[in-house]
mmCIF file of C-alpha atoms in Angstrom:
data_model
loop_
_atom_site.group_PDB
_atom_site.id
_atom_site.type_symbol
_atom_site.label_atom_id
_atom_site.label_comp_id
_atom_site.label_asym_id
_atom_site.label_seq_id
_atom_site.Cartn_x
_atom_site.Cartn_y
_atom_site.Cartn_z
ATOM 1 C CA MET A 1 -41.089 13.620 -23.251
ATOM 2 C CA GLY A 2 -39.452 13.163 -19.709
ATOM 3 C CA VAL A 3 -36.417 11.496 -18.909
ATOM 4 C CA GLY A 4 -38.008 8.685 -17.047
ATOM 5 C CA PRO A 5 -39.763 7.331 -20.349
ATOM 6 C CA VAL A 6 -36.665 7.518 -22.332
ATOM 7 C CA VAL A 7 -34.855 5.390 -19.787
ATOM 8 C CA ALA A 8 -37.533 3.073 -19.652
ATOM 9 C CA GLN A 9 -37.740 2.671 -23.703
ATOM 10 C CA VAL A 10 -33.830 2.183 -23.711
ATOM 11 C CA ALA A 11 -34.171 -0.637 -21.007
ATOM 12 C CA GLU A 12 -36.898 -2.344 -23.048
ATOM 13 C CA ALA A 13 -34.801 -2.158 -26.057
ATOM 14 C CA VAL A 14 -31.845 -3.613 -24.182
ATOM 15 C CA GLN A 15 -33.860 -6.317 -22.852
ATOM 16 C CA HIS A 16 -35.049 -7.162 -26.448
ATOM 17 C CA VAL A 17 -31.479 -7.248 -27.585
ATOM 18 C CA LEU A 18 -30.041 -9.288 -24.738
ATOM 19 C CA PRO A 19 -31.725 -12.692 -25.087
ATOM 20 C CA ALA A 20 -30.598 -12.788 -28.723
ATOM 21 C CA ALA A 21 -27.091 -11.595 -27.960
ATOM 22 C CA ARG A 22 -26.783 -14.266 -25.229
ATOM 23 C CA ARG A 23 -26.812 -17.030 -27.926
ATOM 24 C CA GLY A 24 -23.433 -15.327 -29.114
ATOM 25 C CA ASP A 25 -21.474 -16.754 -26.082
ATOM 26 C CA PHE A 26 -18.773 -14.356 -25.604
ATOM 27 C CA TRP A 27 -20.232 -11.489 -27.415
ATOM 28 C CA GLY A 28 -23.363 -11.948 -26.014
ATOM 29 C CA ALA A 29 -22.052 -11.673 -22.555
ATOM 30 C CA THR A 30 -20.071 -8.688 -23.567
ATOM 31 C CA ILE A 31 -23.009 -6.847 -24.994
ATOM 32 C CA GLU A 32 -25.107 -7.959 -21.845
ATOM 33 C CA LYS A 33 -22.540 -6.303 -19.615
ATOM 34 C CA PHE A 34 -22.440 -3.239 -21.678
ATOM 35 C CA GLY A 35 -26.159 -3.033 -21.897
ATOM 36 C CA VAL A 36 -26.342 -3.045 -18.146
ATOM 37 C CA LEU A 37 -23.750 -0.590 -17.814
ATOM 38 C CA PHE A 38 -25.362 1.589 -20.211
ATOM 39 C CA ILE A 39 -28.726 1.405 -18.336
ATOM 40 C CA GLY A 40 -26.894 2.221 -15.134
ATOM 41 C CA LEU A 41 -25.206 5.339 -16.545
ATOM 42 C CA ALA A 42 -28.351 6.589 -18.101
ATOM 43 C CA ALA A 43 -30.390 6.208 -14.950
ATOM 44 C CA PHE A 44 -27.629 7.843 -13.030
ATOM 45 C CA ALA A 45 -27.402 10.781 -15.512
ATOM 46 C CA ALA A 46 -31.190 11.245 -15.417
ATOM 47 C CA VAL A 47 -31.172 11.469 -11.582
ATOM 48 C CA ILE A 48 -28.392 13.915 -11.570
ATOM 49 C CA GLY A 49 -30.023 16.013 -14.246
ATOM 50 C CA LEU A 50 -33.352 16.064 -12.453
ATOM 51 C CA VAL A 51 -31.707 17.194 -9.144
ATOM 52 C CA LEU A 52 -29.863 20.061 -11.073
ATOM 53 C CA PHE A 53 -33.223 21.108 -13.046
ATOM 54 C CA PHE A 54 -35.143 21.364 -9.863
ATOM 55 C CA ALA A 55 -32.346 22.958 -7.972
ATOM 56 C CA ASP A 56 -32.794 25.995 -9.993
ATOM 57 C CA ARG A 57 -36.332 26.321 -8.982
ATOM 58 C CA THR A 58 -35.790 26.267 -5.314
ATOM 59 C CA PRO A 59 -34.974 28.997 -2.642
ATOM 60 C CA LYS A 60 -31.063 29.847 -2.424
ATOM 61 C CA LYS A 61 -30.321 27.992 0.669
ATOM 62 C CA MET A 62 -32.179 24.897 -0.221
ATOM 63 C CA ARG A 63 -30.486 25.004 -3.679
ATOM 64 C CA ASP A 64 -27.239 24.938 -2.229
ATOM 65 C CA VAL A 65 -27.983 21.969 -0.278
ATOM 66 C CA VAL A 66 -29.371 20.316 -3.279
ATOM 67 C CA GLN A 67 -26.387 21.238 -5.400
ATOM 68 C CA LEU A 68 -23.815 19.939 -2.749
ATOM 69 C CA THR A 69 -25.940 16.725 -2.484
ATOM 70 C CA ALA A 70 -25.784 16.262 -6.077
ATOM 71 C CA PHE A 71 -21.990 16.531 -6.435
ATOM 72 C CA VAL A 72 -21.149 14.697 -3.165
ATOM 73 C CA ALA A 73 -23.527 11.653 -3.905
ATOM 74 C CA PRO A 74 -21.469 10.216 -6.713
ATOM 75 C CA ALA A 75 -18.272 10.022 -4.443
ATOM 76 C CA LEU A 76 -20.452 8.642 -1.516
ATOM 77 C CA LEU A 77 -21.915 6.007 -3.893
ATOM 78 C CA LEU A 78 -18.535 5.030 -5.098
ATOM 79 C CA LEU A 79 -17.231 4.844 -1.414
ATOM 80 C CA LEU A 80 -20.180 2.604 -0.369
ATOM 81 C CA VAL A 81 -19.983 0.297 -3.322
ATOM 82 C CA GLY A 82 -16.127 0.166 -3.642
ATOM 83 C CA LEU A 83 -15.106 0.468 -0.024
ATOM 84 C CA VAL A 84 -17.905 -0.095 2.715
ATOM 85 C CA TYR A 85 -19.565 -2.922 1.129
ATOM 86 C CA PRO A 86 -16.411 -5.094 0.481
ATOM 87 C CA ALA A 87 -15.274 -4.329 3.898
ATOM 88 C CA ILE A 88 -18.386 -5.835 5.453
ATOM 89 C CA GLN A 89 -18.380 -8.513 3.092
ATOM 90 C CA THR A 90 -14.878 -9.410 3.958
ATOM 91 C CA VAL A 91 -15.577 -9.462 7.651
ATOM 92 C CA TYR A 92 -18.648 -11.707 7.024
ATOM 93 C CA LEU A 93 -16.400 -14.184 4.872
ATOM 94 C CA ALA A 94 -13.802 -14.294 7.586
ATOM 95 C CA PHE A 95 -16.471 -16.330 9.664
ATOM 96 C CA THR A 96 -17.282 -18.707 6.952
ATOM 97 C CA ASN A 97 -15.702 -21.698 5.238
ATOM 98 C CA ARG A 98 -15.204 -22.292 1.530
ATOM 99 C CA GLN A 99 -18.589 -23.340 1.127
ATOM 100 C CA GLY A 100 -20.154 -20.012 2.587
ATOM 101 C CA GLU A 101 -21.104 -21.969 5.953
ATOM 102 C CA TRP A 102 -20.878 -19.982 9.163
ATOM 103 C CA ILE A 103 -18.003 -21.506 11.466
ATOM 104 C CA GLY A 104 -17.429 -18.676 13.967
ATOM 105 C CA PHE A 105 -13.701 -17.991 14.965
ATOM 106 C CA GLN A 106 -12.378 -21.158 13.435
ATOM 107 C CA ASN A 107 -10.540 -19.238 10.684
ATOM 108 C CA PHE A 108 -8.709 -17.168 13.350
ATOM 109 C CA VAL A 109 -7.919 -20.289 15.346
ATOM 110 C CA TRP A 110 -6.362 -21.865 12.351
ATOM 111 C CA MET A 111 -4.509 -18.695 11.786
ATOM 112 C CA PHE A 112 -2.695 -18.707 15.283
ATOM 113 C CA THR A 113 -2.210 -22.360 15.500
ATOM 114 C CA GLN A 114 -0.609 -23.098 12.160
ATOM 115 C CA ASP A 115 3.265 -22.941 12.155
ATOM 116 C CA GLU A 116 3.177 -21.726 8.527
ATOM 117 C CA ILE A 117 0.868 -18.728 9.448
ATOM 118 C CA LEU A 118 2.741 -17.964 12.439
ATOM 119 C CA GLN A 119 5.864 -17.739 10.391
ATOM 120 C CA VAL A 120 3.791 -15.268 8.091
ATOM 121 C CA LEU A 121 2.895 -13.184 11.010
ATOM 122 C CA LEU A 122 6.362 -13.224 12.339
ATOM 123 C CA ASN A 123 7.767 -12.004 8.971
ATOM 124 C CA THR A 124 5.187 -9.210 8.861
ATOM 125 C CA ILE A 125 6.349 -8.054 12.382
ATOM 126 C CA ILE A 126 9.991 -8.075 11.204
ATOM 127 C CA TRP A 127 9.343 -5.990 8.142
ATOM 128 C CA VAL A 128 7.368 -3.449 10.290
ATOM 129 C CA LEU A 129 10.065 -3.193 12.770
ATOM 130 C CA LEU A 130 12.970 -2.994 10.257
ATOM 131 C CA VAL A 131 11.689 -1.087 7.081
ATOM 132 C CA PRO A 132 10.172 2.221 8.735
ATOM 133 C CA ALA A 133 13.133 2.466 11.114
ATOM 134 C CA LEU A 134 15.786 2.122 8.768
ATOM 135 C CA SER A 135 14.219 3.862 5.921
ATOM 136 C CA THR A 136 13.601 7.025 8.089
ATOM 137 C CA THR A 137 17.003 6.950 9.674
ATOM 138 C CA ILE A 138 18.751 6.687 6.176
ATOM 139 C CA GLY A 139 16.576 9.286 4.673
ATOM 140 C CA LEU A 140 17.215 11.555 7.698
ATOM 141 C CA ALA A 141 20.790 11.194 7.773
ATOM 142 C CA TYR A 142 21.090 11.618 3.970
ATOM 143 C CA ALA A 143 18.858 14.865 4.242
ATOM 144 C CA VAL A 144 21.063 16.304 6.819
ATOM 145 C CA PHE A 145 24.538 15.606 5.350
ATOM 146 C CA ILE A 146 23.753 16.705 1.931
ATOM 147 C CA ASP A 147 21.717 19.681 2.761
ATOM 148 C CA LYS A 148 23.047 22.893 1.094
ATOM 149 C CA SER A 149 25.999 20.830 -0.292
ATOM 150 C CA ALA A 150 27.156 20.926 -4.024
ATOM 151 C CA GLY A 151 25.185 19.091 -6.307
ATOM 152 C CA GLU A 152 22.051 18.649 -3.787
ATOM 153 C CA LYS A 153 19.700 18.360 -6.399
ATOM 154 C CA VAL A 154 21.297 15.635 -8.143
ATOM 155 C CA LEU A 155 22.179 13.608 -5.210
ATOM 156 C CA LYS A 156 18.520 13.862 -3.939
ATOM 157 C CA SER A 157 17.124 12.838 -7.355
ATOM 158 C CA LEU A 158 19.408 9.778 -7.220
ATOM 159 C CA VAL A 159 18.059 8.673 -3.977
ATOM 160 C CA PHE A 160 14.363 9.526 -4.747
ATOM 161 C CA LEU A 161 14.615 7.707 -8.366
ATOM 162 C CA PRO A 162 13.543 4.181 -6.843
ATOM 163 C CA MET A 163 10.306 5.972 -5.750
ATOM 164 C CA ALA A 164 9.451 6.289 -9.547
ATOM 165 C CA ILE A 165 9.689 2.571 -9.951
ATOM 166 C CA SER A 166 6.741 0.236 -9.305
ATOM 167 C CA PHE A 167 7.315 -2.317 -6.708
ATOM 168 C CA VAL A 168 6.746 -5.082 -9.324
ATOM 169 C CA GLY A 169 9.684 -3.285 -11.278
ATOM 170 C CA ALA A 170 11.874 -2.882 -8.189
ATOM 171 C CA GLY A 171 11.262 -6.743 -7.494
ATOM 172 C CA ILE A 172 12.326 -7.650 -10.773
ATOM 173 C CA ILE A 173 15.481 -5.473 -10.655
ATOM 174 C CA TRP A 174 16.551 -7.015 -7.452
ATOM 175 C CA ARG A 175 15.782 -10.475 -8.463
ATOM 176 C CA PHE A 176 18.477 -10.133 -11.187
ATOM 177 C CA ILE A 177 20.715 -8.566 -8.561
ATOM 178 C CA TYR A 178 20.325 -11.784 -6.371
ATOM 179 C CA GLU A 179 20.182 -14.242 -9.248
ATOM 180 C CA TYR A 180 22.036 -17.349 -8.797
ATOM 181 C CA ARG A 181 23.821 -19.674 -11.029
ATOM 182 C CA ALA A 182 25.568 -22.838 -9.921
ATOM 183 C CA GLU A 183 29.202 -22.579 -9.379
ATOM 184 C CA GLY A 184 31.236 -23.114 -12.662
ATOM 185 C CA TYR A 185 28.477 -21.253 -14.724
ATOM 186 C CA GLU A 186 28.448 -17.533 -15.646
ATOM 187 C CA GLN A 187 27.002 -15.405 -12.919
ATOM 188 C CA ILE A 188 24.418 -12.846 -14.244
ATOM 189 C CA GLY A 189 23.396 -11.707 -10.802
ATOM 190 C CA LEU A 190 25.464 -8.748 -9.561
ATOM 191 C CA LEU A 191 25.862 -10.071 -6.017
ATOM 192 C CA ASN A 192 27.048 -13.352 -6.871
ATOM 193 C CA GLN A 193 29.456 -12.099 -9.761
ATOM 194 C CA ILE A 194 31.115 -9.875 -7.093
ATOM 195 C CA ILE A 195 31.369 -12.703 -4.730
ATOM 196 C CA VAL A 196 33.053 -14.939 -7.786
ATOM 197 C CA TRP A 197 35.438 -12.023 -8.313
ATOM 198 C CA PHE A 198 36.722 -12.291 -4.592
ATOM 199 C CA GLY A 199 37.123 -16.030 -4.780
ATOM 200 C CA GLY A 200 33.869 -16.897 -2.944
ATOM 201 C CA GLU A 201 31.164 -19.446 -3.903
ATOM 202 C CA PRO A 202 27.784 -18.166 -5.294
ATOM 203 C CA ARG A 203 24.804 -17.852 -2.745
ATOM 204 C CA GLN A 204 21.085 -18.618 -3.210
ATOM 205 C CA PHE A 205 20.039 -15.379 -1.641
ATOM 206 C CA LEU A 206 16.136 -15.773 -2.202
ATOM 207 C CA ILE A 207 16.096 -19.333 -0.701
ATOM 208 C CA GLU A 208 18.434 -19.449 2.117
ATOM 209 C CA SER A 209 15.921 -18.900 5.127
ATOM 210 C CA PRO A 210 15.639 -16.753 7.282
ATOM 211 C CA TRP A 211 18.109 -14.409 5.464
ATOM 212 C CA ASN A 212 15.972 -14.350 2.287
ATOM 213 C CA THR A 213 13.462 -12.237 4.334
ATOM 214 C CA PHE A 214 16.052 -9.683 4.961
ATOM 215 C CA PHE A 215 17.177 -9.428 1.357
ATOM 216 C CA LEU A 216 13.607 -8.772 0.501
ATOM 217 C CA ILE A 217 13.481 -6.006 3.134
ATOM 218 C CA ILE A 218 16.435 -4.429 1.519
ATOM 219 C CA VAL A 219 14.289 -3.715 -1.467
ATOM 220 C CA MET A 220 11.622 -1.925 0.372
ATOM 221 C CA ILE A 221 14.000 0.166 2.313
ATOM 222 C CA TRP A 222 15.673 1.049 -1.263
ATOM 223 C CA ILE A 223 12.408 2.333 -2.283
ATOM 224 C CA GLN A 224 11.047 4.138 0.652
ATOM 225 C CA THR A 225 14.356 5.940 1.676
ATOM 226 C CA GLY A 226 13.790 8.540 -1.144
ATOM 227 C CA PHE A 227 10.235 9.179 0.165
ATOM 228 C CA ALA A 228 11.573 9.633 3.609
ATOM 229 C CA MET A 229 14.566 11.745 2.550
ATOM 230 C CA VAL A 230 12.377 14.254 0.483
ATOM 231 C CA LEU A 231 9.854 14.940 3.213
ATOM 232 C CA LEU A 232 12.366 15.276 5.947
ATOM 233 C CA SER A 233 14.612 17.471 3.986
ATOM 234 C CA ALA A 234 11.870 19.935 3.366
ATOM 235 C CA ALA A 235 10.892 19.893 7.123
ATOM 236 C CA ILE A 236 14.606 20.436 7.807
ATOM 237 C CA LYS A 237 14.863 23.526 5.668
ATOM 238 C CA ALA A 238 11.486 24.928 7.375
ATOM 239 C CA VAL A 239 13.293 25.081 10.735
ATOM 240 C CA PRO A 240 14.001 28.750 11.555
ATOM 241 C CA THR A 241 17.662 29.413 11.031
ATOM 242 C CA GLU A 242 17.347 32.002 13.936
ATOM 243 C CA ILE A 243 16.729 29.112 16.448
ATOM 244 C CA ILE A 244 19.847 27.155 14.862
ATOM 245 C CA GLU A 245 21.810 30.398 15.086
ATOM 246 C CA ALA A 246 20.911 30.964 18.718
ATOM 247 C CA SER A 247 21.961 27.336 19.691
ATOM 248 C CA ARG A 248 25.342 27.818 17.928
ATOM 249 C CA LEU A 249 25.953 31.070 19.976
ATOM 250 C CA ASP A 250 24.900 29.236 22.969
ATOM 251 C CA GLY A 251 27.822 26.865 22.411
ATOM 252 C CA ALA A 252 25.834 23.867 21.103
ATOM 253 C CA ASN A 253 27.870 21.460 18.844
ATOM 254 C CA ALA A 254 26.624 20.034 15.576
ATOM 255 C CA TRP A 255 25.059 17.004 17.243
ATOM 256 C CA GLN A 256 23.329 19.096 20.046
ATOM 257 C CA GLN A 257 21.999 21.379 17.298
ATOM 258 C CA PHE A 258 20.540 18.469 15.588
ATOM 259 C CA TRP A 259 19.185 16.614 18.460
ATOM 260 C CA ASN A 260 17.863 19.402 20.432
ATOM 261 C CA VAL A 261 16.780 21.899 17.688
ATOM 262 C CA THR A 262 16.367 20.158 14.285
ATOM 263 C CA VAL A 263 14.619 16.981 15.458
ATOM 264 C CA PRO A 264 12.064 18.763 17.611
ATOM 265 C CA GLY A 265 11.554 21.123 14.903
ATOM 266 C CA ILE A 266 10.510 18.177 12.386
ATOM 267 C CA ARG A 267 8.987 15.710 14.843
ATOM 268 C CA SER A 268 5.359 16.121 13.039
ATOM 269 C CA THR A 269 7.063 15.249 9.752
ATOM 270 C CA LEU A 270 9.023 12.257 11.337
ATOM 271 C CA VAL A 271 5.584 10.802 12.592
ATOM 272 C CA VAL A 272 4.029 11.083 9.079
ATOM 273 C CA VAL A 273 7.162 9.477 7.391
ATOM 274 C CA VAL A 274 7.095 6.730 9.914
ATOM 275 C CA THR A 275 3.356 5.914 10.044
ATOM 276 C CA THR A 276 3.134 6.060 5.997
ATOM 277 C CA ILE A 277 6.101 3.893 5.533
ATOM 278 C CA THR A 278 4.850 1.558 8.198
ATOM 279 C CA ILE A 279 1.266 1.208 6.610
ATOM 280 C CA ALA A 280 3.045 0.663 3.290
ATOM 281 C CA THR A 281 4.939 -2.003 4.787
ATOM 282 C CA LEU A 282 2.039 -3.733 6.314
ATOM 283 C CA LYS A 283 0.357 -4.080 2.993
ATOM 284 C CA VAL A 284 3.658 -5.045 1.181
ATOM 285 C CA PHE A 285 2.686 -7.667 -1.555
ATOM 286 C CA ASP A 286 4.324 -6.966 -4.884
ATOM 287 C CA ILE A 287 7.883 -7.425 -3.965
ATOM 288 C CA VAL A 288 7.309 -10.628 -2.250
ATOM 289 C CA ARG A 289 5.049 -12.070 -5.022
ATOM 290 C CA THR A 290 7.498 -11.002 -7.619
ATOM 291 C CA MET A 291 10.829 -12.116 -6.047
ATOM 292 C CA THR A 292 9.864 -15.593 -4.371
ATOM 293 C CA GLY A 293 6.183 -15.866 -4.486
ATOM 294 C CA GLY A 294 5.941 -16.256 -0.557
ATOM 295 C CA ASN A 295 7.918 -19.463 -0.857
ATOM 296 C CA TYR A 296 11.030 -20.364 1.312
ATOM 297 C CA GLY A 297 9.514 -18.813 4.255
ATOM 298 C CA THR A 298 9.236 -15.418 2.932
ATOM 299 C CA SER A 299 5.398 -14.774 2.811
ATOM 300 C CA VAL A 300 3.737 -11.941 4.549
ATOM 301 C CA VAL A 301 0.092 -11.319 5.677
ATOM 302 C CA ALA A 302 -0.852 -9.467 2.310
ATOM 303 C CA ASN A 303 0.745 -12.290 0.202
ATOM 304 C CA GLU A 304 -0.695 -15.022 2.321
ATOM 305 C CA MET A 305 -4.095 -13.435 2.171
ATOM 306 C CA TYR A 306 -3.852 -13.655 -1.814
ATOM 307 C CA THR A 307 -2.498 -17.093 -1.784
ATOM 308 C CA GLN A 308 -5.567 -18.515 0.500
ATOM 309 C CA ALA A 309 -8.201 -16.744 -1.272
ATOM 310 C CA PHE A 310 -7.307 -16.826 -4.743
ATOM 311 C CA ASN A 311 -4.856 -19.827 -5.229
ATOM 312 C CA ARG A 312 -6.347 -22.306 -2.674
ATOM 313 C CA ALA A 313 -9.913 -20.962 -2.902
ATOM 314 C CA GLU A 314 -10.035 -20.781 0.924
ATOM 315 C CA TRP A 315 -12.168 -17.593 0.892
ATOM 316 C CA GLY A 316 -12.764 -17.467 4.702
ATOM 317 C CA GLN A 317 -8.952 -18.010 5.500
ATOM 318 C CA GLY A 318 -8.112 -15.025 3.030
ATOM 319 C CA ALA A 319 -10.699 -12.832 4.574
ATOM 320 C CA ALA A 320 -9.531 -13.428 8.128
ATOM 321 C CA LEU A 321 -6.043 -12.571 7.085
ATOM 322 C CA ALA A 322 -7.490 -9.334 5.517
ATOM 323 C CA VAL A 323 -9.235 -8.633 8.884
ATOM 324 C CA VAL A 324 -6.190 -9.183 10.722
ATOM 325 C CA LEU A 325 -4.209 -6.804 8.459
ATOM 326 C CA PHE A 326 -6.796 -4.049 8.769
ATOM 327 C CA ILE A 327 -6.629 -4.385 12.483
ATOM 328 C CA MET A 328 -2.835 -4.106 12.438
ATOM 329 C CA VAL A 329 -3.215 -0.857 10.260
ATOM 330 C CA LEU A 330 -6.052 0.781 12.173
ATOM 331 C CA PRO A 331 -4.009 1.793 15.276
ATOM 332 C CA ILE A 332 -1.393 3.375 13.228
ATOM 333 C CA ILE A 333 -3.913 5.498 11.223
ATOM 334 C CA MET A 334 -5.736 6.345 14.419
ATOM 335 C CA TYR A 335 -2.260 7.638 16.041
ATOM 336 C CA ASN A 336 -1.621 9.562 12.793
ATOM 337 C CA VAL A 337 -4.813 11.389 12.631
ATOM 338 C CA ARG A 338 -4.354 12.126 16.346
ATOM 339 C CA VAL A 339 -1.043 13.833 15.911
ATOM 340 C CA MET A 340 -2.060 15.828 12.959
ATOM 341 C CA ARG A 341 -5.157 16.853 15.019
ATOM 342 C CA LYS A 342 -2.885 18.185 17.804
ATOM 343 C CA GLN A 343 -0.428 20.018 15.331
ATOM 344 C CA ARG A 344 -3.660 21.711 13.819
ATOM 345 C CA GLU A 345 -4.754 22.935 17.260
ATOM 346 C CA ILE A 346 -1.246 24.313 18.011
ATOM 347 C CA ARG A 347 -1.438 26.331 14.797
#
């Protein structure tokens, strides 16, 4: 019996079971979903099996093409279903209202005319300007100062440790650090307890705007500094020692060696670090959602996209924010690819 009749029989059996299962409400819906999934997997396995079966009976070049297609097709299918189609659907939704009616550019007009959304865009720009610059600078300085020092591995591990924590976990940790209790009550937040010890009054760090945005940015810098430090430290160690020794013999001081020898030698790594952190910063969601929920003027594009689409059911406005976020990320990715391509040509 061929594979096709077997799949047909399985589909027919599932179709007989599903109507009766639907009467079981929850369990019926569950069985229905698993039944459809089973049919899909069976059909997919059958197609792959047939392709591989016939591949053994074709000439070598044709067989290679067929086998390559068989192995690449699942990944392409997943990309189409999980990435390309949702992207197209999101772009379409950006031009519709919550009822799905076509409204043109009204969602984008709304975005750039509402003070609340303009504040969101401004916050995102502040994040993008500060986080990559400070994370890379601190990571580079740390990598330079502890390079070949005693306890280098331990010191690097301490800085890299926040990278092992999820953004949600980091947000919860820092929320406790910023925690506020009214004056006269015992402070459980580290910063407010230190302030009280020195005779000051406790502050509501996550409520006082616009400083609360900067307190959230500190969390992101704390996480990303370890990433920058590890990559830049490896790049610094890869700079040829002969060049550094030659510059020292020429009378260059430590700063001149760093600026004229080390930095040019790690320029490609610097570009990768800055662009990677920039993309991660543009997409930041977990920290804001965990610590403030986007309230008190701290929301960013990714958080506002979630709020509009899932909290307020404004699918068009949420999709418009997603499109703008994609447009902001796209030039950075293109620049990164261009730099990497130039480096490959040089090599």
